[in-house]
mmCIF file of N, CA and C in Angstrom:
data_model
loop_
_atom_site.group_PDB
_atom_site.id
_atom_site.type_symbol
_atom_site.label_atom_id
_atom_site.label_comp_id
_atom_site.label_asym_id
_atom_site.label_seq_id
_atom_site.Cartn_x
_atom_site.Cartn_y
_atom_site.Cartn_z
ATOM 1 N N UNK A 15 58.311 -41.735 -5.149
ATOM 2 C CA UNK A 15 59.659 -41.773 -5.662
ATOM 3 C C UNK A 15 60.312 -43.067 -5.204
ATOM 4 N N UNK A 16 60.867 -43.809 -6.122
ATOM 5 C CA UNK A 16 61.577 -45.036 -5.782
ATOM 6 C C UNK A 16 62.992 -44.684 -5.368
ATOM 7 N N UNK A 17 63.326 -44.950 -4.136
ATOM 8 C CA UNK A 17 64.617 -44.520 -3.616
ATOM 9 C C UNK A 17 65.804 -45.226 -4.256
ATOM 10 N N UNK A 18 65.595 -46.365 -4.879
ATOM 11 C CA UNK A 18 66.723 -47.103 -5.448
ATOM 12 C C UNK A 18 67.076 -46.681 -6.870
ATOM 13 N N UNK A 19 66.154 -46.065 -7.580
ATOM 14 C CA UNK A 19 66.419 -45.725 -8.977
ATOM 15 C C UNK A 19 66.526 -44.228 -9.224
ATOM 16 N N UNK A 20 66.313 -43.438 -8.208
ATOM 17 C CA UNK A 20 66.344 -42.004 -8.405
ATOM 18 C C UNK A 20 67.347 -41.350 -7.462
ATOM 19 N N UNK A 21 67.893 -40.231 -7.910
ATOM 20 C CA UNK A 21 68.878 -39.497 -7.133
ATOM 21 C C UNK A 21 68.411 -38.062 -6.983
ATOM 22 N N UNK A 22 68.343 -37.601 -5.767
ATOM 23 C CA UNK A 22 67.874 -36.250 -5.467
ATOM 24 C C UNK A 22 69.052 -35.399 -5.015
ATOM 25 N N UNK A 23 69.169 -34.209 -5.572
ATOM 26 C CA UNK A 23 70.108 -33.220 -5.061
ATOM 27 C C UNK A 23 69.309 -32.281 -4.173
ATOM 28 N N UNK A 24 69.736 -32.125 -2.925
ATOM 29 C CA UNK A 24 69.038 -31.281 -1.958
ATOM 30 C C UNK A 24 69.893 -30.039 -1.710
ATOM 31 N N UNK A 25 69.382 -28.870 -2.143
ATOM 32 C CA UNK A 25 70.075 -27.598 -1.950
ATOM 33 C C UNK A 25 69.438 -26.875 -0.774
ATOM 34 N N UNK A 26 70.243 -26.531 0.228
ATOM 35 C CA UNK A 26 69.662 -25.928 1.427
ATOM 36 C C UNK A 26 70.693 -25.096 2.179
ATOM 37 N N UNK A 27 70.186 -24.290 3.113
ATOM 38 C CA UNK A 27 71.070 -23.425 3.900
ATOM 39 C C UNK A 27 70.483 -23.146 5.276
ATOM 40 N N UNK A 28 69.847 -24.118 5.860
ATOM 41 C CA UNK A 28 69.270 -23.853 7.166
ATOM 42 C C UNK A 28 68.648 -25.080 7.790
ATOM 43 N N UNK A 29 67.930 -24.847 8.883
ATOM 44 C CA UNK A 29 67.350 -25.927 9.667
ATOM 45 C C UNK A 29 66.347 -26.751 8.869
ATOM 46 N N UNK A 30 65.523 -26.106 8.066
ATOM 47 C CA UNK A 30 64.514 -26.842 7.304
ATOM 48 C C UNK A 30 65.186 -27.800 6.324
ATOM 49 N N UNK A 31 66.198 -27.340 5.638
ATOM 50 C CA UNK A 31 66.919 -28.203 4.704
ATOM 51 C C UNK A 31 67.620 -29.350 5.404
ATOM 52 N N UNK A 32 68.178 -29.086 6.579
ATOM 53 C CA UNK A 32 68.806 -30.167 7.332
ATOM 54 C C UNK A 32 67.769 -31.225 7.725
ATOM 55 N N UNK A 33 66.546 -30.766 8.004
ATOM 56 C CA UNK A 33 65.466 -31.704 8.326
ATOM 57 C C UNK A 33 65.083 -32.537 7.099
ATOM 58 N N UNK A 34 65.073 -31.931 5.930
ATOM 59 C CA UNK A 34 64.804 -32.673 4.686
ATOM 60 C C UNK A 34 65.869 -33.762 4.507
ATOM 61 N N UNK A 35 67.122 -33.428 4.775
ATOM 62 C CA UNK A 35 68.212 -34.401 4.668
ATOM 63 C C UNK A 35 68.000 -35.546 5.662
ATOM 64 N N UNK A 36 67.589 -35.221 6.878
ATOM 65 C CA UNK A 36 67.307 -36.271 7.876
ATOM 66 C C UNK A 36 66.188 -37.195 7.403
ATOM 67 N N UNK A 37 65.117 -36.604 6.864
ATOM 68 C CA UNK A 37 64.001 -37.415 6.380
ATOM 69 C C UNK A 37 64.440 -38.312 5.222
ATOM 70 N N UNK A 38 65.209 -37.761 4.291
ATOM 71 C CA UNK A 38 65.687 -38.544 3.149
ATOM 72 C C UNK A 38 66.544 -39.713 3.623
ATOM 73 N N UNK A 39 67.374 -39.460 4.618
ATOM 74 C CA UNK A 39 68.223 -40.512 5.174
ATOM 75 C C UNK A 39 67.372 -41.622 5.781
ATOM 76 N N UNK A 40 66.401 -41.251 6.589
ATOM 77 C CA UNK A 40 65.540 -42.244 7.245
ATOM 78 C C UNK A 40 64.710 -43.042 6.249
ATOM 79 N N UNK A 41 64.326 -42.395 5.149
ATOM 80 C CA UNK A 41 63.507 -43.066 4.138
ATOM 81 C C UNK A 41 64.328 -43.863 3.129
ATOM 82 N N UNK A 42 65.635 -43.747 3.206
ATOM 83 C CA UNK A 42 66.494 -44.480 2.285
ATOM 84 C C UNK A 42 66.568 -43.880 0.897
ATOM 85 N N UNK A 43 66.291 -42.592 0.780
ATOM 86 C CA UNK A 43 66.350 -41.908 -0.511
ATOM 87 C C UNK A 43 67.811 -41.628 -0.865
ATOM 88 N N UNK A 44 68.187 -41.928 -2.097
ATOM 89 C CA UNK A 44 69.531 -41.591 -2.571
ATOM 90 C C UNK A 44 69.577 -40.087 -2.819
ATOM 91 N N UNK A 45 70.487 -39.395 -2.132
ATOM 92 C CA UNK A 45 70.549 -37.949 -2.298
ATOM 93 C C UNK A 45 71.978 -37.451 -2.168
ATOM 94 N N UNK A 46 72.167 -36.255 -2.718
ATOM 95 C CA UNK A 46 73.431 -35.543 -2.606
ATOM 96 C C UNK A 46 73.109 -34.188 -1.986
ATOM 97 N N UNK A 47 73.633 -33.899 -0.794
ATOM 98 C CA UNK A 47 73.357 -32.602 -0.191
ATOM 99 C C UNK A 47 74.290 -31.519 -0.747
ATOM 100 N N UNK A 48 73.722 -30.344 -0.979
ATOM 101 C CA UNK A 48 74.509 -29.178 -1.370
ATOM 102 C C UNK A 48 74.134 -28.088 -0.370
ATOM 103 N N UNK A 49 74.996 -27.902 0.625
ATOM 104 C CA UNK A 49 74.677 -26.998 1.734
ATOM 105 C C UNK A 49 75.381 -25.655 1.569
ATOM 106 N N UNK A 50 74.656 -24.600 1.909
ATOM 107 C CA UNK A 50 75.174 -23.238 1.821
ATOM 108 C C UNK A 50 75.125 -22.571 3.196
ATOM 109 N N UNK A 51 75.790 -21.447 3.312
ATOM 110 C CA UNK A 51 75.757 -20.652 4.542
ATOM 111 C C UNK A 51 74.340 -20.159 4.799
ATOM 112 N N UNK A 52 73.954 -20.112 6.054
ATOM 113 C CA UNK A 52 72.617 -19.624 6.414
ATOM 114 C C UNK A 52 72.461 -18.122 6.203
ATOM 115 N N UNK A 53 73.540 -17.415 5.933
ATOM 116 C CA UNK A 53 73.475 -15.958 5.836
ATOM 117 C C UNK A 53 73.562 -15.424 4.410
ATOM 118 N N UNK A 54 73.566 -16.310 3.415
ATOM 119 C CA UNK A 54 73.660 -15.877 2.024
ATOM 120 C C UNK A 54 72.737 -16.716 1.147
ATOM 121 N N UNK A 55 72.290 -16.125 0.047
ATOM 122 C CA UNK A 55 71.490 -16.877 -0.929
ATOM 123 C C UNK A 55 72.360 -17.966 -1.558
ATOM 124 N N UNK A 56 71.705 -18.984 -2.099
ATOM 125 C CA UNK A 56 72.417 -20.086 -2.730
ATOM 126 C C UNK A 56 73.281 -19.597 -3.881
ATOM 127 N N UNK A 57 74.457 -20.184 -4.009
ATOM 128 C CA UNK A 57 75.406 -19.838 -5.065
ATOM 129 C C UNK A 57 75.055 -20.632 -6.324
ATOM 130 N N UNK A 58 74.656 -19.940 -7.374
ATOM 131 C CA UNK A 58 74.208 -20.600 -8.608
ATOM 132 C C UNK A 58 75.302 -21.424 -9.268
ATOM 133 N N UNK A 59 76.513 -20.946 -9.235
ATOM 134 C CA UNK A 59 77.609 -21.694 -9.867
ATOM 135 C C UNK A 59 77.912 -22.965 -9.094
ATOM 136 N N UNK A 60 77.764 -22.934 -7.787
ATOM 137 C CA UNK A 60 77.967 -24.149 -6.990
ATOM 138 C C UNK A 60 76.874 -25.177 -7.297
ATOM 139 N N UNK A 61 75.648 -24.705 -7.474
ATOM 140 C CA UNK A 61 74.562 -25.602 -7.851
ATOM 141 C C UNK A 61 74.831 -26.182 -9.237
ATOM 142 N N UNK A 62 75.211 -25.331 -10.181
ATOM 143 C CA UNK A 62 75.516 -25.789 -11.550
ATOM 144 C C UNK A 62 76.604 -26.869 -11.520
ATOM 145 N N UNK A 63 77.636 -26.630 -10.746
ATOM 146 C CA UNK A 63 78.737 -27.588 -10.646
ATOM 147 C C UNK A 63 78.266 -28.922 -10.070
ATOM 148 N N UNK A 64 77.461 -28.869 -9.007
ATOM 149 C CA UNK A 64 76.952 -30.100 -8.392
ATOM 150 C C UNK A 64 76.093 -30.892 -9.367
ATOM 151 N N UNK A 65 75.255 -30.209 -10.130
ATOM 152 C CA UNK A 65 74.374 -30.888 -11.088
ATOM 153 C C UNK A 65 75.164 -31.465 -12.264
ATOM 154 N N UNK A 66 76.169 -30.737 -12.705
ATOM 155 C CA UNK A 66 76.961 -31.169 -13.859
ATOM 156 C C UNK A 66 77.817 -32.394 -13.541
ATOM 157 N N UNK A 67 78.048 -32.652 -12.267
ATOM 158 C CA UNK A 67 78.900 -33.782 -11.881
ATOM 159 C C UNK A 67 78.212 -35.131 -11.992
ATOM 160 N N UNK A 68 76.877 -35.149 -12.079
ATOM 161 C CA UNK A 68 76.181 -36.438 -12.076
ATOM 162 C C UNK A 68 74.926 -36.383 -12.947
ATOM 163 N N UNK A 69 75.000 -36.975 -14.108
ATOM 164 C CA UNK A 69 73.880 -36.971 -15.055
ATOM 165 C C UNK A 69 72.742 -37.890 -14.619
ATOM 166 N N UNK A 70 72.936 -38.665 -13.547
ATOM 167 C CA UNK A 70 71.875 -39.557 -13.075
ATOM 168 C C UNK A 70 70.924 -38.871 -12.092
ATOM 169 N N UNK A 71 71.147 -37.607 -11.801
ATOM 170 C CA UNK A 71 70.257 -36.871 -10.894
ATOM 171 C C UNK A 71 68.879 -36.777 -11.541
ATOM 172 N N UNK A 72 67.857 -37.182 -10.799
ATOM 173 C CA UNK A 72 66.493 -37.183 -11.327
ATOM 174 C C UNK A 72 65.631 -36.073 -10.735
ATOM 175 N N UNK A 73 66.009 -35.563 -9.571
ATOM 176 C CA UNK A 73 65.236 -34.537 -8.888
ATOM 177 C C UNK A 73 66.191 -33.550 -8.218
ATOM 178 N N UNK A 74 65.768 -32.297 -8.171
ATOM 179 C CA UNK A 74 66.507 -31.273 -7.444
ATOM 180 C C UNK A 74 65.522 -30.611 -6.491
ATOM 181 N N UNK A 75 65.835 -30.644 -5.210
ATOM 182 C CA UNK A 75 64.988 -30.030 -4.200
ATOM 183 C C UNK A 75 65.711 -28.813 -3.640
ATOM 184 N N UNK A 76 65.014 -27.683 -3.606
ATOM 185 C CA UNK A 76 65.579 -26.463 -3.031
ATOM 186 C C UNK A 76 64.613 -25.874 -2.015
ATOM 187 N N UNK A 77 65.182 -25.365 -0.948
ATOM 188 C CA UNK A 77 64.397 -24.648 0.043
ATOM 189 C C UNK A 77 64.308 -23.200 -0.429
ATOM 190 N N UNK A 78 63.086 -22.703 -0.597
ATOM 191 C CA UNK A 78 62.892 -21.343 -1.098
ATOM 192 C C UNK A 78 63.185 -20.298 -0.035
ATOM 193 N N UNK A 79 62.534 -20.410 1.104
ATOM 194 C CA UNK A 79 62.671 -19.395 2.151
ATOM 195 C C UNK A 79 63.396 -19.970 3.352
ATOM 196 N N UNK A 80 64.541 -19.418 3.640
ATOM 197 C CA UNK A 80 65.285 -19.821 4.830
ATOM 198 C C UNK A 80 64.741 -19.005 5.998
ATOM 199 N N UNK A 81 63.850 -19.607 6.757
ATOM 200 C CA UNK A 81 63.130 -18.852 7.790
ATOM 201 C C UNK A 81 64.029 -18.336 8.906
ATOM 202 N N UNK A 82 65.115 -19.024 9.186
ATOM 203 C CA UNK A 82 66.020 -18.577 10.241
ATOM 204 C C UNK A 82 66.616 -17.209 9.917
ATOM 205 N N UNK A 83 67.029 -17.019 8.653
ATOM 206 C CA UNK A 83 67.692 -15.777 8.259
ATOM 207 C C UNK A 83 66.797 -14.840 7.460
ATOM 208 N N UNK A 84 65.682 -15.357 6.943
ATOM 209 C CA UNK A 84 64.800 -14.540 6.113
ATOM 210 C C UNK A 84 65.218 -14.454 4.661
ATOM 211 N N UNK A 85 66.213 -15.208 4.281
ATOM 212 C CA UNK A 85 66.698 -15.170 2.899
ATOM 213 C C UNK A 85 65.747 -15.931 1.982
ATOM 214 N N UNK A 86 65.424 -15.316 0.843
ATOM 215 C CA UNK A 86 64.656 -15.986 -0.209
ATOM 216 C C UNK A 86 65.641 -16.366 -1.313
ATOM 217 N N UNK A 87 65.706 -17.642 -1.610
ATOM 218 C CA UNK A 87 66.614 -18.092 -2.658
ATOM 219 C C UNK A 87 65.997 -17.838 -4.031
ATOM 220 N N UNK A 88 66.837 -17.597 -5.058
ATOM 221 C CA UNK A 88 66.350 -17.246 -6.404
ATOM 222 C C UNK A 88 65.796 -18.455 -7.156
ATOM 223 N N UNK A 89 64.612 -18.887 -6.763
ATOM 224 C CA UNK A 89 64.027 -20.129 -7.270
ATOM 225 C C UNK A 89 63.832 -20.118 -8.785
ATOM 226 N N UNK A 90 63.338 -19.027 -9.338
ATOM 227 C CA UNK A 90 63.118 -18.976 -10.795
ATOM 228 C C UNK A 90 64.436 -19.157 -11.544
ATOM 229 N N UNK A 91 65.476 -18.514 -11.070
ATOM 230 C CA UNK A 91 66.783 -18.624 -11.710
ATOM 231 C C UNK A 91 67.354 -20.027 -11.542
ATOM 232 N N UNK A 92 67.175 -20.606 -10.372
ATOM 233 C CA UNK A 92 67.639 -21.975 -10.136
ATOM 234 C C UNK A 92 66.887 -22.939 -11.065
ATOM 235 N N UNK A 93 65.587 -22.730 -11.235
ATOM 236 C CA UNK A 93 64.801 -23.566 -12.146
ATOM 237 C C UNK A 93 65.330 -23.516 -13.566
ATOM 238 N N UNK A 94 65.670 -22.332 -14.042
ATOM 239 C CA UNK A 94 66.231 -22.190 -15.393
ATOM 240 C C UNK A 94 67.582 -22.892 -15.498
ATOM 241 N N UNK A 95 68.377 -22.765 -14.450
ATOM 242 C CA UNK A 95 69.685 -23.417 -14.430
ATOM 243 C C UNK A 95 69.528 -24.933 -14.515
ATOM 244 N N UNK A 96 68.578 -25.481 -13.766
ATOM 245 C CA UNK A 96 68.326 -26.926 -13.799
ATOM 246 C C UNK A 96 67.924 -27.355 -15.211
ATOM 247 N N UNK A 97 67.062 -26.583 -15.868
ATOM 248 C CA UNK A 97 66.639 -26.914 -17.231
ATOM 249 C C UNK A 97 67.816 -26.930 -18.195
ATOM 250 N N UNK A 98 68.769 -26.043 -17.978
ATOM 251 C CA UNK A 98 69.956 -25.999 -18.835
ATOM 252 C C UNK A 98 70.857 -27.207 -18.628
ATOM 253 N N UNK A 99 71.091 -27.554 -17.372
ATOM 254 C CA UNK A 99 72.067 -28.594 -17.050
ATOM 255 C C UNK A 99 71.457 -29.995 -17.091
ATOM 256 N N UNK A 100 70.266 -30.147 -16.526
ATOM 257 C CA UNK A 100 69.598 -31.456 -16.453
ATOM 258 C C UNK A 100 68.140 -31.304 -16.869
ATOM 259 N N UNK A 101 67.870 -31.185 -18.157
ATOM 260 C CA UNK A 101 66.517 -30.875 -18.619
ATOM 261 C C UNK A 101 65.438 -31.886 -18.233
ATOM 262 N N UNK A 102 65.817 -33.115 -17.892
ATOM 263 C CA UNK A 102 64.810 -34.103 -17.513
ATOM 264 C C UNK A 102 64.577 -34.185 -16.004
ATOM 265 N N UNK A 103 65.370 -33.480 -15.227
ATOM 266 C CA UNK A 103 65.224 -33.518 -13.772
ATOM 267 C C UNK A 103 63.972 -32.756 -13.336
ATOM 268 N N UNK A 104 63.313 -33.277 -12.318
ATOM 269 C CA UNK A 104 62.155 -32.586 -11.739
ATOM 270 C C UNK A 104 62.649 -31.648 -10.649
ATOM 271 N N UNK A 105 62.022 -30.479 -10.572
ATOM 272 C CA UNK A 105 62.399 -29.442 -9.607
ATOM 273 C C UNK A 105 61.354 -29.400 -8.516
ATOM 274 N N UNK A 106 61.792 -29.584 -7.281
ATOM 275 C CA UNK A 106 60.906 -29.561 -6.117
ATOM 276 C C UNK A 106 61.295 -28.367 -5.262
ATOM 277 N N UNK A 107 60.330 -27.509 -4.977
ATOM 278 C CA UNK A 107 60.578 -26.327 -4.148
ATOM 279 C C UNK A 107 59.782 -26.468 -2.853
ATOM 280 N N UNK A 108 60.482 -26.345 -1.740
ATOM 281 C CA UNK A 108 59.812 -26.396 -0.438
ATOM 282 C C UNK A 108 60.091 -25.127 0.337
#
């Protein structure tokens, strides 16, 4: 991924996602963090709003399992939402 021409939205709610943000920062990746509470699944409308604000987003990264709390985020639903809002964006699940 070329950090100068691509924009990643990172959706997360825990330590693993914060580590992804740290790595992106160190690597010089252009990203927009969308952070949620560690005790609840990701809010789909908040994700939709974040994606709709910037048509230059090329990738969306979501943490599937928040190991600290045991929450599984609704990855299939998030994938469909991404296709609706940004059909050319690549979806990365970690």
